[in-house]
Structures are given as structure tokens and as C-alpha cells.
PDB file of C-alpha atoms in Angstrom:
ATOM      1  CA  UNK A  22      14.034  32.628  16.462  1.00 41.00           C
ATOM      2  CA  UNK A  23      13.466  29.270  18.573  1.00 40.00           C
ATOM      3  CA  UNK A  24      14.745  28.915  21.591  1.00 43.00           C
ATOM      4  CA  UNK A  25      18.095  26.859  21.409  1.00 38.00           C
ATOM      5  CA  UNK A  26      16.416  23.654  22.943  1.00 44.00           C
ATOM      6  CA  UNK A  27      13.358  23.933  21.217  1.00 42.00           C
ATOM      7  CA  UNK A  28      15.289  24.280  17.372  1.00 41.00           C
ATOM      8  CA  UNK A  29      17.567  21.447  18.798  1.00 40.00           C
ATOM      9  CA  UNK A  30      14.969  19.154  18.622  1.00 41.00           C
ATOM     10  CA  UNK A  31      13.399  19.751  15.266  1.00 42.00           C
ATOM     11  CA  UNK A  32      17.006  19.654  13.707  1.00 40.00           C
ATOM     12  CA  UNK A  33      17.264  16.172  15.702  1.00 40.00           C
ATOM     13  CA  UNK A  34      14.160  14.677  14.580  1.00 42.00           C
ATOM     14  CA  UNK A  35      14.516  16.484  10.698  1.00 39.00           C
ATOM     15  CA  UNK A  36      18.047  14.344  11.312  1.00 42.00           C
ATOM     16  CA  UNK A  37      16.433  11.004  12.229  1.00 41.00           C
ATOM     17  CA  UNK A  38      13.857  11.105   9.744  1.00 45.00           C
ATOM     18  CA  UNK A  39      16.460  11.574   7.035  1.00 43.00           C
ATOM     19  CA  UNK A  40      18.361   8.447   8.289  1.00 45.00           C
ATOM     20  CA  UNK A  41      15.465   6.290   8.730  1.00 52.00           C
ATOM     21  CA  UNK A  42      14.186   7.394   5.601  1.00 57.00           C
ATOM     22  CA  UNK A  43      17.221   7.068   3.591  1.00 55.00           C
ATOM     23  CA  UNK A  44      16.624  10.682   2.212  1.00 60.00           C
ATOM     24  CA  UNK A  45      18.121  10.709  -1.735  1.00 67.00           C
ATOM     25  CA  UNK A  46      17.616   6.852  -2.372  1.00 83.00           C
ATOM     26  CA  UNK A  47      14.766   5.247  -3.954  1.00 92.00           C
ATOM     27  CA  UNK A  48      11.837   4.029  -1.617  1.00 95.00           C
ATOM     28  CA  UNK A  49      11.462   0.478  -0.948  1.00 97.00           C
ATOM     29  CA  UNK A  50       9.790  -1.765  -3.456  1.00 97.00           C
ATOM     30  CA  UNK A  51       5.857  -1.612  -3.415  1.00 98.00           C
ATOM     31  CA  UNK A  52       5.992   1.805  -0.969  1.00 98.00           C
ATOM     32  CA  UNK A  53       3.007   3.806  -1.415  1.00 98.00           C
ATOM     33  CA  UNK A  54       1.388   0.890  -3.409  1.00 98.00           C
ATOM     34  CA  UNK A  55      -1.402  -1.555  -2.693  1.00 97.00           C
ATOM     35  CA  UNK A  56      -0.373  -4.727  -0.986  1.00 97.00           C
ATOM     36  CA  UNK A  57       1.198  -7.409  -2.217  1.00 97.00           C
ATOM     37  CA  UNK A  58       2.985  -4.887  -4.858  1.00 98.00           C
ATOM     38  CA  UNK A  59       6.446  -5.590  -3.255  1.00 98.00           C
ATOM     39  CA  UNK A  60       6.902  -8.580  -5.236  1.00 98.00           C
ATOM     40  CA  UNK A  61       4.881 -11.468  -7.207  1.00 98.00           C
ATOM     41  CA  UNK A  62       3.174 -14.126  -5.086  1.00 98.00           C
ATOM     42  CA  UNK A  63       5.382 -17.228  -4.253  1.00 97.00           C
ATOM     43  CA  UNK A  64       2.738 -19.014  -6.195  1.00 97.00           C
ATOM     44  CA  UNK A  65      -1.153 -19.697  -6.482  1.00 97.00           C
ATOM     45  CA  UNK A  66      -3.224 -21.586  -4.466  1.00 97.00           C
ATOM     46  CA  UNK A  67      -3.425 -25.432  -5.609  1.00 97.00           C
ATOM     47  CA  UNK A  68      -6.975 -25.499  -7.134  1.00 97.00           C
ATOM     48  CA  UNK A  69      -9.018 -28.784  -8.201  1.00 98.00           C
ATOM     49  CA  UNK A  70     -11.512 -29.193 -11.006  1.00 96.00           C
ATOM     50  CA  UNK A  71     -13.359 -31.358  -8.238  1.00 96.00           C
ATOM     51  CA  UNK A  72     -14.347 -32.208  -4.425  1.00 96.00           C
ATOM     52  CA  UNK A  73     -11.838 -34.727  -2.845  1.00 97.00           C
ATOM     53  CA  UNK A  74     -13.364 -37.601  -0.923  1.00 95.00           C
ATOM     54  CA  UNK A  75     -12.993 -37.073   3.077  1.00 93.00           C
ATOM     55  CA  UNK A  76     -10.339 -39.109   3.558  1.00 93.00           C
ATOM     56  CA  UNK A  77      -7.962 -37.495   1.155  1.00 96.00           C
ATOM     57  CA  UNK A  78      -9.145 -33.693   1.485  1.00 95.00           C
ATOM     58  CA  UNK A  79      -8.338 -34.668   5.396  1.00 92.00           C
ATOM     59  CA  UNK A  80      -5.004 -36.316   4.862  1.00 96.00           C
ATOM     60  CA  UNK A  81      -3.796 -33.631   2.209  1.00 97.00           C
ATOM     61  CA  UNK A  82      -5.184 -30.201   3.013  1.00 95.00           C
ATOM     62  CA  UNK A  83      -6.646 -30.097   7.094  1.00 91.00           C
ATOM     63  CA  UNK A  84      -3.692 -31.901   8.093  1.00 93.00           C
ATOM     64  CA  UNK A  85      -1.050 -29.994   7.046  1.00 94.00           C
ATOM     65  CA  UNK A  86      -3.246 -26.622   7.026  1.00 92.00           C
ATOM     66  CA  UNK A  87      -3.013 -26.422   2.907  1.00 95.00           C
ATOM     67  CA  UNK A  88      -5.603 -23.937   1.224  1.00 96.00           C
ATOM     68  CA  UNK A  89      -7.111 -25.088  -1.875  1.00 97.00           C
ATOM     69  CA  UNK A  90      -9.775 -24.096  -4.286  1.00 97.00           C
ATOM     70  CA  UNK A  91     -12.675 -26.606  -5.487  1.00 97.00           C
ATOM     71  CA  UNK A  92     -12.896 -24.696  -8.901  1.00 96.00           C
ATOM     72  CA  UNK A  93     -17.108 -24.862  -9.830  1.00 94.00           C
ATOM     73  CA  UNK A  94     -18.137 -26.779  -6.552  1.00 95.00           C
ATOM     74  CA  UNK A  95     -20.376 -23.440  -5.829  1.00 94.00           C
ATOM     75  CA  UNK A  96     -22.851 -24.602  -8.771  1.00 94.00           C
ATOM     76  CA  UNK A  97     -24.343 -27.444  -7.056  1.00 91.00           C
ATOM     77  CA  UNK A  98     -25.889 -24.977  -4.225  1.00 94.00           C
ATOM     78  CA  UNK A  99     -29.499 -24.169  -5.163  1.00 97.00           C
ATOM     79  CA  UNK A 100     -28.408 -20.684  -4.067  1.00 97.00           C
ATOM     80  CA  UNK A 101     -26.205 -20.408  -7.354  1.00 96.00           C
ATOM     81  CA  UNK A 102     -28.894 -20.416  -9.397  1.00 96.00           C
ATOM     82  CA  UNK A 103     -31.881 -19.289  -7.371  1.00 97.00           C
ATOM     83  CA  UNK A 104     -30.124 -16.072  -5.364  1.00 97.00           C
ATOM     84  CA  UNK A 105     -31.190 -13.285  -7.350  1.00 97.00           C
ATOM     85  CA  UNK A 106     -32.061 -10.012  -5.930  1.00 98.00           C
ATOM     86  CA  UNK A 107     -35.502 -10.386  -7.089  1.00 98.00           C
ATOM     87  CA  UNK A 108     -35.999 -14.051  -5.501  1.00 98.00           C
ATOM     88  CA  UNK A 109     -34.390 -12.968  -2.206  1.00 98.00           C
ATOM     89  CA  UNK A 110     -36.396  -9.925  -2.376  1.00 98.00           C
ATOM     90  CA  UNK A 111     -39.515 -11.485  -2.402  1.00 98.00           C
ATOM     91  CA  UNK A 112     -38.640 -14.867  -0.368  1.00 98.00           C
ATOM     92  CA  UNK A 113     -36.453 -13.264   2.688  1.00 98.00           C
ATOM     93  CA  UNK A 114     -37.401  -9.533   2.181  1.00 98.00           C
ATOM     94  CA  UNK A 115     -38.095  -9.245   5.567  1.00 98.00           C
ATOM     95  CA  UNK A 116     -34.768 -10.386   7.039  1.00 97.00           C
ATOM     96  CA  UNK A 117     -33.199  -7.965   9.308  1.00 97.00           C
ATOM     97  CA  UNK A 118     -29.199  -7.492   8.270  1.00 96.00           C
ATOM     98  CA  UNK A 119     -26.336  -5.419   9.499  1.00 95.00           C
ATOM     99  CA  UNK A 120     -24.952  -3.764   6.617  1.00 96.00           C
ATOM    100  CA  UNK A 121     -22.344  -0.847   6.798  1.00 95.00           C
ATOM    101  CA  UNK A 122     -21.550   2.064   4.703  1.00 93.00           C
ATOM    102  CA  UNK A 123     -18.181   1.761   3.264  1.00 93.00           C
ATOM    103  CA  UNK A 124     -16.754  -0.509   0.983  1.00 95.00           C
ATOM    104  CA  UNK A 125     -13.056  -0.333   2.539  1.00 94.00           C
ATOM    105  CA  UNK A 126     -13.442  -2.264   5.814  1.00 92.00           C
ATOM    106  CA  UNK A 127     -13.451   0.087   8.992  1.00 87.00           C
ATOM    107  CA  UNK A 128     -13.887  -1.885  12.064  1.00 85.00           C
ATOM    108  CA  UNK A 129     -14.086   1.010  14.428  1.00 83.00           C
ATOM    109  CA  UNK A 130     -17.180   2.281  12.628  1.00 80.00           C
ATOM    110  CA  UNK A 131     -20.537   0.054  13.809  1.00 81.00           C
ATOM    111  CA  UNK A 132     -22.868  -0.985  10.834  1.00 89.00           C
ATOM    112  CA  UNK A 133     -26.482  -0.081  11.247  1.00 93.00           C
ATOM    113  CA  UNK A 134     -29.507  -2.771  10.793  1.00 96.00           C
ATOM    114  CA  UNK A 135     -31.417  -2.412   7.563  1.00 97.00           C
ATOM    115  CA  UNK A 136     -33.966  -4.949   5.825  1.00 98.00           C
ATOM    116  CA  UNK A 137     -32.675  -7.441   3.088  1.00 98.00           C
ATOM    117  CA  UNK A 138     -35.005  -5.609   0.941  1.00 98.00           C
ATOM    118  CA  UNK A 139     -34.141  -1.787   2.116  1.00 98.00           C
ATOM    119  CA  UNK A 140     -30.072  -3.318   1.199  1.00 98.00           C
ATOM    120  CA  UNK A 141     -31.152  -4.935  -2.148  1.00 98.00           C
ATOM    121  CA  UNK A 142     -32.953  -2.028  -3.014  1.00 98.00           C
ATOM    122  CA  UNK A 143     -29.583   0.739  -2.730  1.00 97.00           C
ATOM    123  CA  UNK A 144     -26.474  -1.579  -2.855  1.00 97.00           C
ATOM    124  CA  UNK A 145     -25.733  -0.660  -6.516  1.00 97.00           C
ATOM    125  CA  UNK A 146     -25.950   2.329  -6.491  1.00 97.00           C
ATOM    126  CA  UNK A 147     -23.968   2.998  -2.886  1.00 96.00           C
ATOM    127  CA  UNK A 148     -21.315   1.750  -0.930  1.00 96.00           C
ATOM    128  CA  UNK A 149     -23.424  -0.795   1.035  1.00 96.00           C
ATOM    129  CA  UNK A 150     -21.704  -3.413   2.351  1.00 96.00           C
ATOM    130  CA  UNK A 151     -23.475  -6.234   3.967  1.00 96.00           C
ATOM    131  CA  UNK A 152     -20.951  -8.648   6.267  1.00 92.00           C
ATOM    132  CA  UNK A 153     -23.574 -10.613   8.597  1.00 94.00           C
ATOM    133  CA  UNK A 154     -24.798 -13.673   9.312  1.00 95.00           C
ATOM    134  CA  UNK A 155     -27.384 -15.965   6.293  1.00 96.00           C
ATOM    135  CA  UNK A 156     -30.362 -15.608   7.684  1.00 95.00           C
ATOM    136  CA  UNK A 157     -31.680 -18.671   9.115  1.00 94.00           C
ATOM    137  CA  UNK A 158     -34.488 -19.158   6.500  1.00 95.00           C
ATOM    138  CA  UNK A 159     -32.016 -19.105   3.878  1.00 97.00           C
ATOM    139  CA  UNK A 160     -29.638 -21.369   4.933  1.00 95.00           C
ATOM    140  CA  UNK A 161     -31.181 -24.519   3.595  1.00 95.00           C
ATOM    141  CA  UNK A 162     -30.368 -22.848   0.465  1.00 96.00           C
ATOM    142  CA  UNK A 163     -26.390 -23.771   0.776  1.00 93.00           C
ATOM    143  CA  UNK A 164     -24.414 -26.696   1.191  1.00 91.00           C
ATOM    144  CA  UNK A 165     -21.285 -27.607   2.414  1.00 89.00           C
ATOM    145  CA  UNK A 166     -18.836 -29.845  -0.244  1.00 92.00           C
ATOM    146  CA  UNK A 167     -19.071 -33.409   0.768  1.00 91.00           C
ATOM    147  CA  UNK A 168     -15.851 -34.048   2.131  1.00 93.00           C
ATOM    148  CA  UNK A 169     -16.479 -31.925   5.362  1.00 89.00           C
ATOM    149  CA  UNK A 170     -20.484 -33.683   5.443  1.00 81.00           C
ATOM    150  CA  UNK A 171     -18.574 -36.031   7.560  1.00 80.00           C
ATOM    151  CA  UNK A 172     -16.249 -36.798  10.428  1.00 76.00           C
ATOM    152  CA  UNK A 173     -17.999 -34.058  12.967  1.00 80.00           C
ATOM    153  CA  UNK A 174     -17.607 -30.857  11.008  1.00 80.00           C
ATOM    154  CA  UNK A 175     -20.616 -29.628  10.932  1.00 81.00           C
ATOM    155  CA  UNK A 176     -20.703 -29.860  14.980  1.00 84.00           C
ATOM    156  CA  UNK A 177     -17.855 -27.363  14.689  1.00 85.00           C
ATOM    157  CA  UNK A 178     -19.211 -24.785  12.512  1.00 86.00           C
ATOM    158  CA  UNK A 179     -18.812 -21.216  14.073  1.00 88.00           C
ATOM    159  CA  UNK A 180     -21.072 -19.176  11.858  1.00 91.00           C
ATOM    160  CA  UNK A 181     -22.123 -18.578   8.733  1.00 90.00           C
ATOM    161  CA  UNK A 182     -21.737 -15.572   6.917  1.00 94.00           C
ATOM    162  CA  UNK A 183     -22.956 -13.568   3.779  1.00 95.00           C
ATOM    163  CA  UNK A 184     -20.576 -11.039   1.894  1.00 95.00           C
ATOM    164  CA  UNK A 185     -22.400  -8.676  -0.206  1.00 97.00           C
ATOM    165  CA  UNK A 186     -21.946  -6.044  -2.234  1.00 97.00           C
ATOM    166  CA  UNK A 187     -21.657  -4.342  -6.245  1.00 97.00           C
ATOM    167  CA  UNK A 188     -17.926  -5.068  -5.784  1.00 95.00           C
ATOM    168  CA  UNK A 189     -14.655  -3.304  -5.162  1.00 95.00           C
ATOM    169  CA  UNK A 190     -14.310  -4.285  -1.448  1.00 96.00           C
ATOM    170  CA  UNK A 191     -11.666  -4.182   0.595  1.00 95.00           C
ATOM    171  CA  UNK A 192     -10.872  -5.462   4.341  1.00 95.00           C
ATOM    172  CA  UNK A 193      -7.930  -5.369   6.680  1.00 95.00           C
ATOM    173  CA  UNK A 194      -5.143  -7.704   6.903  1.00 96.00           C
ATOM    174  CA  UNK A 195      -6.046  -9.877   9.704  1.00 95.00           C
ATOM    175  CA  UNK A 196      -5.457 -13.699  11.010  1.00 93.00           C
ATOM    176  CA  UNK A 197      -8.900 -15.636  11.631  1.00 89.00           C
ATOM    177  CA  UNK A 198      -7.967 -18.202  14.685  1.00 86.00           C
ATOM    178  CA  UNK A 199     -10.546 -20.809  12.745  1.00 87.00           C
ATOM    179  CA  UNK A 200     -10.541 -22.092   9.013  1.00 89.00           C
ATOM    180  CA  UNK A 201     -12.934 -21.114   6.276  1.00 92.00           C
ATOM    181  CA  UNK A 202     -14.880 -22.565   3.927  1.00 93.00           C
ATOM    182  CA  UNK A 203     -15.583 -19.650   1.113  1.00 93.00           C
ATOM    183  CA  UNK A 204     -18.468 -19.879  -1.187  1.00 94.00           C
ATOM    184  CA  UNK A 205     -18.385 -17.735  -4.092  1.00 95.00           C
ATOM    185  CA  UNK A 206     -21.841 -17.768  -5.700  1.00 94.00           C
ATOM    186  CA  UNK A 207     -20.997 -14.142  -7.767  1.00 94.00           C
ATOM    187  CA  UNK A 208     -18.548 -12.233  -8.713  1.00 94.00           C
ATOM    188  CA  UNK A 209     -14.630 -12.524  -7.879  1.00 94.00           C
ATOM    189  CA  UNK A 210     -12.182 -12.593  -5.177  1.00 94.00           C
ATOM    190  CA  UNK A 211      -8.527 -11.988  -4.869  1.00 96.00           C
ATOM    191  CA  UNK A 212      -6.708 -12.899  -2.078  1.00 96.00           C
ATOM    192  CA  UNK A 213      -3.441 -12.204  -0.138  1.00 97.00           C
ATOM    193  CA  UNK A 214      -2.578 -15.096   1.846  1.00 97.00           C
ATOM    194  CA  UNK A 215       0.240 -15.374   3.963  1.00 96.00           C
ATOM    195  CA  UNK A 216       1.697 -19.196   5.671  1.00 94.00           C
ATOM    196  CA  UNK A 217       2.195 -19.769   9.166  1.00 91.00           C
ATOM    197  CA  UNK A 218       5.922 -18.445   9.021  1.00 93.00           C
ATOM    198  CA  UNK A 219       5.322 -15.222   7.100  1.00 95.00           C
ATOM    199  CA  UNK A 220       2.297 -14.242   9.707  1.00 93.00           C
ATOM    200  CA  UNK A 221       4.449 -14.298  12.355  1.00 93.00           C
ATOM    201  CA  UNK A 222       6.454 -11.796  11.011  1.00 93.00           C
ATOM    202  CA  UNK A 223       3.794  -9.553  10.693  1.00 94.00           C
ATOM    203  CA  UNK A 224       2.762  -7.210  13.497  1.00 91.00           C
ATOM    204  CA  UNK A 225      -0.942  -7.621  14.124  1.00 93.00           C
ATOM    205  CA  UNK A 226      -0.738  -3.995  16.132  1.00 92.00           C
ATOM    206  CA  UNK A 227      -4.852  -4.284  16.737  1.00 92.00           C
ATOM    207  CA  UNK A 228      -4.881  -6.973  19.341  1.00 87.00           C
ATOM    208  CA  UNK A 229      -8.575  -6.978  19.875  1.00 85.00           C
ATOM    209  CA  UNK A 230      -9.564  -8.291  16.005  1.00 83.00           C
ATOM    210  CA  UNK A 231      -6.126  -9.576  15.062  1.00 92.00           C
ATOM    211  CA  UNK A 232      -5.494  -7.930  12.470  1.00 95.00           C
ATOM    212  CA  UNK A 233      -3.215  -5.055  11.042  1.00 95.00           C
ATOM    213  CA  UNK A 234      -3.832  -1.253  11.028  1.00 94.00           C
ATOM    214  CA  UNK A 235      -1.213  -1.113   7.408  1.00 96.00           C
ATOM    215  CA  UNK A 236      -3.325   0.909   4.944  1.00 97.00           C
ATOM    216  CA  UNK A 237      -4.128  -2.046   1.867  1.00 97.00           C
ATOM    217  CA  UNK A 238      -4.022   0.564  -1.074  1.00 97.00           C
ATOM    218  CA  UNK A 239      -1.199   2.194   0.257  1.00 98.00           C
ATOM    219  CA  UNK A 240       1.757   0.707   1.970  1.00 98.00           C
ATOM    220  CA  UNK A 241       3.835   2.430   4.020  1.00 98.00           C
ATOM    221  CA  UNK A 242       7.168   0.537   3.602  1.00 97.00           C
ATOM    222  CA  UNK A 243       8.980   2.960   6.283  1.00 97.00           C
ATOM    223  CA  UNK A 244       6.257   1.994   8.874  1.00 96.00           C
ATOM    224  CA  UNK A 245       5.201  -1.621   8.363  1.00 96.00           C
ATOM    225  CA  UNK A 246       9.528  -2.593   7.247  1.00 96.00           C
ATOM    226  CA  UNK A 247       8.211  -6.153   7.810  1.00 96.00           C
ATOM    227  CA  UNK A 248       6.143  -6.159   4.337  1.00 97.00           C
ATOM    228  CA  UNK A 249       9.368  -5.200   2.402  1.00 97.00           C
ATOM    229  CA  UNK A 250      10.253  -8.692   1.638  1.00 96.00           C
ATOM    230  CA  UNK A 251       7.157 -10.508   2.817  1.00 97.00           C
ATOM    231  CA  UNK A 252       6.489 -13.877   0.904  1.00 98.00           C
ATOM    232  CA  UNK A 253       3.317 -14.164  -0.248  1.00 98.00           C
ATOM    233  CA  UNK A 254       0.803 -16.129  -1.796  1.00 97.00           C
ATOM    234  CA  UNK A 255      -2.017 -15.520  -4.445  1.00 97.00           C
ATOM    235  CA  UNK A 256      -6.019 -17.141  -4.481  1.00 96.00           C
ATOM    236  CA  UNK A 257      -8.080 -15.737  -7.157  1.00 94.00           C
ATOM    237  CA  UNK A 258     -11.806 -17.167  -7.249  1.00 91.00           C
TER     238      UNK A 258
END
């Protein structure tokens, strides 16, 4: 037998879980399930069959902080056609990459430096997961869509990075403090995107990367509440 203050507590806290829990009813919507299961996205993100001149992608998408998707602009980088593994193989072989070893992103595990080659060589048949910066000799290799090749954004760029992988890749729920301009020169990408209002309903409970420790194939509805009837929004490229 427990002592009485001892068995007093486990009763207590067998009694709060049932009442936070709601023990008998049915779990919240999208509980247990990946994100963004909850409900359907608000809508998609606006996407245009072509690059708006500067003035207008200014005035109607940086202004207001609107996404939007430039459906095809990718094919006019020489990388589209020209990165296969067997050109970058041979051209930028050499190139020293941090790569890690998971395909579900884990930012309290370090990656470890490998060659291009050495990650062209295993990434489809392992969970290599390259998320580092172009090497320099490729980068002549990309452009940016016209209407940010003026008006000082390319003083402003912050880095440039290189997502790669044989697909299925997941990463945290975080907030980037700076825009992005995503290239996708293979292969698809769905996205959960949240506006200003519904992040700031979200706890971002690692402070250091902002960005959330809420499990993405596996919500916990009785831990994160805030994502029981979180608007959201839906970018599939």
C-alpha cells in the first residue's frame, strides 16, 4: 500500500489528466495526425503562369507580405536543365557540403561534412539530407526572377541555400525573420503556411531557432491546444 500522501497524488494527477483530457469524448480534430489535418487550408497560395515586372510584384506581393508562386519560372535557370548528378559530379565533385543523416529535421543533431560526390554517390539509397549553402562555383548556375534583379535586392541577399535529397523530407514548424525566394529545380514541395495573425498564436517554445518543438506527423492536440483551430494556408510546388 502507498503511503496516504504519496496515493493522494497519483489519484490527483490520474484526476487532472481525465479533466484535461476530456476522458470518454472524442479527441480533438487532427489529434495524433500530421499537421495541417485539423481542417482544410483557408485556401492556396495565388500562383502566376509568369514573372511580374518590379513595380507590380513590389506593389502587390513585398508590400503587403503576400506569398505567391511563379508557376515554371525555375526553367529558365541553366541549373534546370544542366543539374544532374552526373554533371555536378564531375563539374563540383570536389565541393565540401554539410549533409545530415535524417530525413525528419532534427536541429539538435549536427550534420557532418561530406564531398558533393561522397553525397551524390549514397543519397538514394539513405536518408542523406543535404541543407547547406550552393557552393560558390555553382552559383552562376542560378538566377534570380527579374523582378527582384532590381531596386537593391540582391545587396540584401542573406544566403543561398541547396535542399537535397530522394524525397520524403520533413522540417520543423518554424518562422524565418527574412523572406524567401524558393527555387524548385526537382521534385515537389508542400507547404504549411501560416499569416502574420495565425503565427502569433502559435508558441514557438524553441527560442533559439524560432521554431516549434510540435511533432509534424503527429499532433498532439492536448499539448499544442493552439493548432486545434489554427487557420491555415496551402503552397504546393
Amino acid at each position: 500500500m502507498l503511503p496516504f500522501g504519496e496515493g493522494m497524488l497519483v489519484f490527483a494527477a490520474l484526476v487532472m489528466m481525465f479533466v484535461a483530457r476530456g476522458e470518454g469524448e472524442e479527441p480533438p480534430p487532427g489529434h495524433l495526425k500530421r499537421l495541417g489535418a485539423h481542417q482544410p487550408p483557408v485556401g492556396q497560395v495565388e500562383s502566376l503562369d509568369y514573372v511580374p515586372a518590379p513595380e507590380d510584384f513590389y506593389r502587390d506581393y513585398i508590400l503587403p507580405g503576400k506569398p505567391v508562386i511563379f508557376s515554371g519560372a525555375a526553367k529558365h535557370n541553366p541549373a534546370f536543365t544542366k543539374w544532374t548528378d552526373a554533371y555536378m559530379m564531375e563539374k563540383y565533385g570536389d565541393a565540401e557540403v554539410m549533409v545530415d543523416f535524417r530525413k525528419k529535421e532534427n536541429r539538435d543533431r549536427p550534420g557532418e561534412t561530406l564531398t558533393l560526390q561522397n553525397f551524390l554517390l549514397n543519397y538514394n539509397s539513405s536518408d542523406y539530407y543535404m541543407v547547406y549553402t550552393v557552393p560558390e562555383p555553382m552559383m552562376h548556375e542560378m538566377y534570380l526572377p527579374s523582378c527582384l534583379s532590381c531596386g537593391g535586392f540582391t545587396r540584401r541577399l542573406a544566403d543561398y541555400v541547396m535542399w537535397f535529397s530522394s524525397g520524403g523530407t520533413k522540417s520543423h514548424l518554424h518562422m524565418d525573420n527574412i523572406d524567401n525566394v524558393l527555387c524548385m529545380i526537382s521534385g515537389s514541395k508542400e507547404w504549411f503556411m501560416l499569416d502574420r495573425e495565425a503565427g502569433a498564436a502559435v508558441k514557438l517554445d524553441r527560442h533559439e531557432g524560432a521554431y516549434s518543438t510540435v511533432d509534424v506527423d503527429s499532433v498532439d492536440m492536448y499539448q499544442y491546444p493552439e493548432f486545434r483551430n489554427l487557420p491555415w494556408w496551402s503552397a504546393n510546388i
